[in-house]
């Protein structure tokens, strides 16, 4: 079953603009991760944020986590056409060891 | 270094036949996962292996699905008597530890006709 819902389901922006995607989840988590998927095949890990962290940066990516609201956001700054992909949040919760994925956001960056 | 590899990349099979999907994890990764991605269902967990521990099979959708991991390395996912609803992309991932990021293979696209 899906742990999280992502918002928006689809996002289209111009190159150079910032893209923000949101993720909400239902149960307490150990960590939350963001992945990118191109063309419906393998996923690429972007960033992992632990439950005791509030913000994390990696290059043009910024992730925030609000455990009181059970939500996270992924910000991609200065977007490029190559950022066009589906983005998923995924959580690890409790004693479970697997990722539970959100429904994903399809990002399109127009040149 | 080498990433996670999966074979075959595509598999078309007739309803009722058995299929085997293979995953070669990153060397040294003790955790191995299988997921399935299908239209309308998103990404769903199937099974998890950690070292020599008993696997977590809680995500397997039916007893037609089984998986093995030999020697703590290569894993095979077997689907018996395939049904059309088994059509999906099957993704394998490995990780040095369950609390770390997972590294995904390119997936096997299974089509049951």
mmCIF file of C-alpha atoms in Angstrom:
data_model
loop_
_atom_site.group_PDB
_atom_site.id
_atom_site.type_symbol
_atom_site.label_atom_id
_atom_site.label_comp_id
_atom_site.label_asym_id
_atom_site.label_seq_id
_atom_site.Cartn_x
_atom_site.Cartn_y
_atom_site.Cartn_z
ATOM 1 C CA UNK A 1 0.000 0.000 0.000
ATOM 2 C CA UNK A 2 1.127 3.545 -0.611
ATOM 3 C CA UNK A 3 2.556 5.291 2.429
ATOM 4 C CA UNK A 4 2.565 8.716 0.916
ATOM 5 C CA UNK A 5 0.834 11.021 -1.425
ATOM 6 C CA UNK A 6 2.749 13.424 -3.593
ATOM 7 C CA UNK A 7 1.660 16.787 -4.722
ATOM 8 C CA UNK A 8 1.409 17.819 -7.445
ATOM 9 C CA UNK A 9 0.982 14.724 -9.599
ATOM 10 C CA UNK A 10 2.435 16.624 -12.534
ATOM 11 C CA UNK A 11 4.445 19.834 -12.785
ATOM 12 C CA UNK A 12 5.600 21.691 -15.869
ATOM 13 C CA UNK A 13 8.059 24.585 -15.610
ATOM 14 C CA UNK A 14 10.510 26.548 -17.722
ATOM 15 C CA UNK A 15 14.237 25.908 -17.583
ATOM 16 C CA UNK A 16 15.856 28.033 -14.895
ATOM 17 C CA UNK A 17 12.794 28.066 -12.644
ATOM 18 C CA UNK A 18 12.605 26.277 -9.314
ATOM 19 C CA UNK A 19 10.505 23.153 -8.859
ATOM 20 C CA UNK A 20 8.913 22.182 -5.557
ATOM 21 C CA UNK A 21 7.352 18.793 -4.900
ATOM 22 C CA UNK A 22 5.612 17.774 -1.702
ATOM 23 C CA UNK A 23 5.153 14.435 -0.026
ATOM 24 C CA UNK A 24 2.905 13.469 2.849
ATOM 25 C CA UNK A 25 3.039 10.191 4.749
ATOM 26 C CA UNK A 26 0.931 8.436 7.332
ATOM 27 C CA UNK A 27 3.069 6.709 9.960
ATOM 28 C CA UNK A 28 6.155 7.615 11.965
ATOM 29 C CA UNK A 29 9.342 7.169 9.980
ATOM 30 C CA UNK A 30 13.001 6.295 10.470
ATOM 31 C CA UNK A 31 14.032 8.121 7.335
ATOM 32 C CA UNK A 32 12.579 9.573 4.152
ATOM 33 C CA UNK A 33 14.258 9.344 0.784
ATOM 34 C CA UNK A 34 13.740 10.945 -2.604
ATOM 35 C CA UNK A 35 14.338 9.092 -5.858
ATOM 36 C CA UNK A 36 14.242 10.062 -9.523
ATOM 37 C CA UNK A 37 13.055 7.777 -12.298
ATOM 38 C CA UNK A 38 13.607 8.293 -15.996
ATOM 39 C CA UNK A 39 11.533 6.513 -18.611
ATOM 40 C CA UNK A 40 9.848 4.124 -16.186
ATOM 41 C CA UNK A 41 12.940 2.073 -15.407
ATOM 42 C CA UNK A 42 15.557 2.136 -12.642
ATOM 43 C CA UNK A 43 15.359 4.613 -9.809
ATOM 44 C CA UNK A 44 18.235 6.865 -8.806
ATOM 45 C CA UNK A 45 18.666 7.863 -5.196
ATOM 46 C CA UNK A 46 18.783 11.629 -4.659
ATOM 47 C CA UNK A 47 18.825 12.319 -0.944
ATOM 48 C CA UNK A 48 18.043 10.709 2.420
ATOM 49 C CA UNK A 49 16.851 12.666 5.432
ATOM 50 C CA UNK A 50 16.527 11.079 8.857
ATOM 51 C CA UNK A 51 13.640 11.649 11.247
ATOM 52 C CA UNK A 52 15.764 13.846 13.524
ATOM 53 C CA UNK A 53 16.817 16.129 10.659
ATOM 54 C CA UNK A 54 14.828 19.065 9.357
ATOM 55 C CA UNK A 55 16.674 20.100 6.216
ATOM 56 C CA UNK A 56 19.289 18.705 3.897
ATOM 57 C CA UNK A 57 21.055 19.984 0.802
ATOM 58 C CA UNK A 58 22.768 18.273 -2.084
ATOM 59 C CA UNK A 59 23.870 20.433 -4.997
ATOM 60 C CA UNK A 60 20.726 22.012 -6.466
ATOM 61 C CA UNK A 61 18.476 19.909 -4.254
ATOM 62 C CA UNK A 62 17.002 20.943 -0.925
ATOM 63 C CA UNK A 63 14.859 18.613 1.137
ATOM 64 C CA UNK A 64 12.865 19.569 4.203
ATOM 65 C CA UNK A 65 11.134 17.301 6.677
ATOM 66 C CA UNK A 66 8.360 18.225 9.097
ATOM 67 C CA UNK A 67 7.609 15.204 11.237
ATOM 68 C CA UNK A 68 4.831 17.013 13.108
ATOM 69 C CA UNK A 69 2.957 17.425 9.829
ATOM 70 C CA UNK A 70 4.244 14.138 8.387
ATOM 71 C CA UNK A 71 5.394 15.910 5.276
ATOM 72 C CA UNK A 72 8.492 16.570 3.202
ATOM 73 C CA UNK A 73 9.334 18.765 0.269
ATOM 74 C CA UNK A 74 11.924 18.542 -2.480
ATOM 75 C CA UNK A 75 13.122 21.765 -4.070
ATOM 76 C CA UNK A 76 15.128 21.698 -7.282
ATOM 77 C CA UNK A 77 16.681 25.072 -7.989
ATOM 78 C CA UNK A 78 17.631 26.442 -11.405
ATOM 79 C CA UNK A 79 15.993 23.518 -13.180
ATOM 80 C CA UNK A 80 17.355 22.046 -16.406
ATOM 81 C CA UNK A 81 15.712 20.079 -19.184
ATOM 82 C CA UNK A 82 17.670 17.051 -17.937
ATOM 83 C CA UNK A 83 15.749 17.225 -14.663
ATOM 84 C CA UNK A 84 12.649 16.021 -16.520
ATOM 85 C CA UNK A 85 11.687 12.776 -14.759
ATOM 86 C CA UNK A 86 9.353 11.263 -12.201
ATOM 87 C CA UNK A 87 10.235 11.990 -8.586
ATOM 88 C CA UNK A 88 9.219 9.714 -5.724
ATOM 89 C CA UNK A 89 9.437 10.032 -1.998
ATOM 90 C CA UNK A 90 9.844 6.838 -0.020
ATOM 91 C CA UNK A 91 9.880 6.102 3.689
ATOM 92 C CA UNK A 92 11.366 3.514 6.002
ATOM 93 C CA UNK A 93 9.177 3.064 9.067
ATOM 94 C CA UNK A 94 9.372 1.138 12.320
ATOM 95 C CA UNK A 95 10.683 -2.380 12.049
ATOM 96 C CA UNK A 96 10.059 -2.536 8.311
ATOM 97 C CA UNK A 97 13.169 -2.567 6.201
ATOM 98 C CA UNK A 98 11.652 -1.871 2.807
ATOM 99 C CA UNK A 99 10.840 1.436 1.170
ATOM 100 C CA UNK A 100 7.227 2.472 0.945
ATOM 101 C CA UNK A 101 6.781 4.763 -2.008
ATOM 102 C CA UNK A 102 4.573 7.733 -2.684
ATOM 103 C CA UNK A 103 2.641 8.075 -5.898
ATOM 104 C CA UNK A 104 5.235 10.275 -7.586
ATOM 105 C CA UNK A 105 5.375 13.650 -9.323
ATOM 106 C CA UNK A 106 6.044 13.889 -13.044
ATOM 107 C CA UNK A 107 8.263 16.919 -13.612
ATOM 108 C CA UNK A 108 8.668 18.382 -17.076
ATOM 109 C CA UNK A 109 11.254 21.117 -17.587
ATOM 110 C CA UNK A 110 10.750 22.952 -20.849
ATOM 111 C CA UNK A 111 13.832 24.325 -22.629
ATOM 112 C CA UNK B 1 32.067 0.297 -9.858
ATOM 113 C CA UNK B 2 29.384 -1.993 -11.216
ATOM 114 C CA UNK B 3 25.842 -1.245 -10.213
ATOM 115 C CA UNK B 4 22.900 -3.557 -9.744
ATOM 116 C CA UNK B 5 22.196 -5.589 -12.848
ATOM 117 C CA UNK B 6 19.035 -7.421 -13.807
ATOM 118 C CA UNK B 7 18.223 -9.909 -16.504
ATOM 119 C CA UNK B 8 16.453 -10.187 -18.792
ATOM 120 C CA UNK B 9 15.638 -6.547 -19.489
ATOM 121 C CA UNK B 10 12.400 -7.581 -21.178
ATOM 122 C CA UNK B 11 10.407 -10.790 -20.972
ATOM 123 C CA UNK B 12 7.261 -11.698 -22.864
ATOM 124 C CA UNK B 13 5.567 -14.889 -21.741
ATOM 125 C CA UNK B 14 2.286 -16.657 -22.246
ATOM 126 C CA UNK B 15 -0.258 -16.853 -19.489
ATOM 127 C CA UNK B 16 0.314 -19.943 -17.367
ATOM 128 C CA UNK B 17 4.052 -20.195 -17.967
ATOM 129 C CA UNK B 18 6.693 -19.830 -15.259
ATOM 130 C CA UNK B 19 9.324 -17.076 -15.389
ATOM 131 C CA UNK B 20 12.582 -16.425 -13.570
ATOM 132 C CA UNK B 21 14.008 -12.954 -13.101
ATOM 133 C CA UNK B 22 17.591 -12.475 -11.982
ATOM 134 C CA UNK B 23 19.267 -9.775 -9.924
ATOM 135 C CA UNK B 24 22.997 -9.244 -9.334
ATOM 136 C CA UNK B 25 23.427 -6.806 -6.443
ATOM 137 C CA UNK B 26 26.377 -4.557 -5.766
ATOM 138 C CA UNK B 27 29.207 -6.590 -4.272
ATOM 139 C CA UNK B 28 29.259 -6.378 -0.498
ATOM 140 C CA UNK B 29 25.675 -5.187 -0.119
ATOM 141 C CA UNK B 30 23.967 -7.364 2.460
ATOM 142 C CA UNK B 31 20.432 -6.105 1.843
ATOM 143 C CA UNK B 32 18.533 -7.000 -1.329
ATOM 144 C CA UNK B 33 14.997 -5.978 -2.245
ATOM 145 C CA UNK B 34 12.496 -6.775 -4.975
ATOM 146 C CA UNK B 35 9.807 -4.278 -5.936
ATOM 147 C CA UNK B 36 7.150 -4.227 -8.620
ATOM 148 C CA UNK B 37 5.928 -1.217 -10.538
ATOM 149 C CA UNK B 38 2.717 -1.443 -12.483
ATOM 150 C CA UNK B 39 0.287 1.074 -13.894
ATOM 151 C CA UNK B 40 -2.247 2.074 -11.311
ATOM 152 C CA UNK B 41 -0.373 0.386 -8.457
ATOM 153 C CA UNK B 42 2.768 2.462 -8.188
ATOM 154 C CA UNK B 43 5.870 0.917 -6.668
ATOM 155 C CA UNK B 44 5.177 -1.921 -4.282
ATOM 156 C CA UNK B 45 7.488 -3.969 -2.117
ATOM 157 C CA UNK B 46 7.706 -7.708 -2.726
ATOM 158 C CA UNK B 47 10.491 -9.287 -0.655
ATOM 159 C CA UNK B 48 13.611 -8.353 1.340
ATOM 160 C CA UNK B 49 16.770 -10.339 2.070
ATOM 161 C CA UNK B 50 19.263 -9.372 4.761
ATOM 162 C CA UNK B 51 22.411 -11.438 5.062
ATOM 163 C CA UNK B 52 21.651 -14.956 6.253
ATOM 164 C CA UNK B 53 18.417 -13.994 8.005
ATOM 165 C CA UNK B 54 15.066 -15.359 6.950
ATOM 166 C CA UNK B 55 13.654 -13.151 4.173
ATOM 167 C CA UNK B 56 10.743 -10.797 4.714
ATOM 168 C CA UNK B 57 8.153 -12.136 2.267
ATOM 169 C CA UNK B 58 5.303 -9.959 3.479
ATOM 170 C CA UNK B 59 4.918 -8.157 0.143
ATOM 171 C CA UNK B 60 4.554 -11.193 -2.106
ATOM 172 C CA UNK B 61 1.058 -10.959 -3.661
ATOM 173 C CA UNK B 62 0.390 -14.695 -3.882
ATOM 174 C CA UNK B 63 2.011 -18.095 -3.396
ATOM 175 C CA UNK B 64 2.834 -18.121 -7.107
ATOM 176 C CA UNK B 65 5.670 -15.726 -6.261
ATOM 177 C CA UNK B 66 8.902 -16.897 -4.624
ATOM 178 C CA UNK B 67 12.475 -15.705 -4.422
ATOM 179 C CA UNK B 68 15.851 -17.035 -3.460
ATOM 180 C CA UNK B 69 19.168 -15.458 -2.703
ATOM 181 C CA UNK B 70 22.095 -17.813 -3.108
ATOM 182 C CA UNK B 71 25.340 -17.304 -1.256
ATOM 183 C CA UNK B 72 24.240 -13.908 -0.057
ATOM 184 C CA UNK B 73 24.623 -12.500 -3.558
ATOM 185 C CA UNK B 74 22.558 -13.248 -6.671
ATOM 186 C CA UNK B 75 18.794 -13.400 -6.291
ATOM 187 C CA UNK B 76 16.134 -15.006 -8.454
ATOM 188 C CA UNK B 77 12.463 -14.055 -8.395
ATOM 189 C CA UNK B 78 10.223 -16.807 -9.733
ATOM 190 C CA UNK B 79 6.626 -16.359 -10.815
ATOM 191 C CA UNK B 80 4.727 -19.567 -11.445
ATOM 192 C CA UNK B 81 1.666 -19.890 -13.661
ATOM 193 C CA UNK B 82 1.872 -16.254 -14.726
ATOM 194 C CA UNK B 83 -1.293 -14.197 -15.039
ATOM 195 C CA UNK B 84 -1.900 -11.044 -17.048
ATOM 196 C CA UNK B 85 -2.024 -8.982 -13.857
ATOM 197 C CA UNK B 86 1.618 -9.977 -13.237
ATOM 198 C CA UNK B 87 2.639 -7.710 -16.126
ATOM 199 C CA UNK B 88 4.824 -4.999 -14.631
ATOM 200 C CA UNK B 89 8.385 -3.783 -14.280
ATOM 201 C CA UNK B 90 10.196 -5.781 -11.612
ATOM 202 C CA UNK B 91 12.916 -3.793 -9.875
ATOM 203 C CA UNK B 92 15.726 -5.112 -7.737
ATOM 204 C CA UNK B 93 17.690 -2.946 -5.301
ATOM 205 C CA UNK B 94 20.588 -3.517 -2.932
ATOM 206 C CA UNK B 95 21.915 -1.584 0.013
ATOM 207 C CA UNK B 96 24.804 -1.866 2.460
ATOM 208 C CA UNK B 97 22.257 -1.582 5.293
ATOM 209 C CA UNK B 98 18.492 -1.274 5.503
ATOM 210 C CA UNK B 99 18.794 2.247 6.916
ATOM 211 C CA UNK B 100 20.775 3.482 3.908
ATOM 212 C CA UNK B 101 19.835 4.496 0.413
ATOM 213 C CA UNK B 102 18.997 1.734 -2.027
ATOM 214 C CA UNK B 103 20.636 1.240 -5.404
ATOM 215 C CA UNK B 104 18.244 0.095 -8.072
ATOM 216 C CA UNK B 105 18.812 -2.015 -11.131
ATOM 217 C CA UNK B 106 17.313 -1.109 -14.523
ATOM 218 C CA UNK B 107 14.410 -3.490 -14.027
ATOM 219 C CA UNK B 108 12.847 -6.335 -15.982
ATOM 220 C CA UNK B 109 9.727 -5.481 -17.956
ATOM 221 C CA UNK B 110 7.451 -8.534 -17.829
ATOM 222 C CA UNK B 111 4.559 -8.823 -20.259
ATOM 223 C CA UNK B 112 2.139 -11.709 -19.876
ATOM 224 C CA UNK B 113 0.041 -12.305 -22.994
#
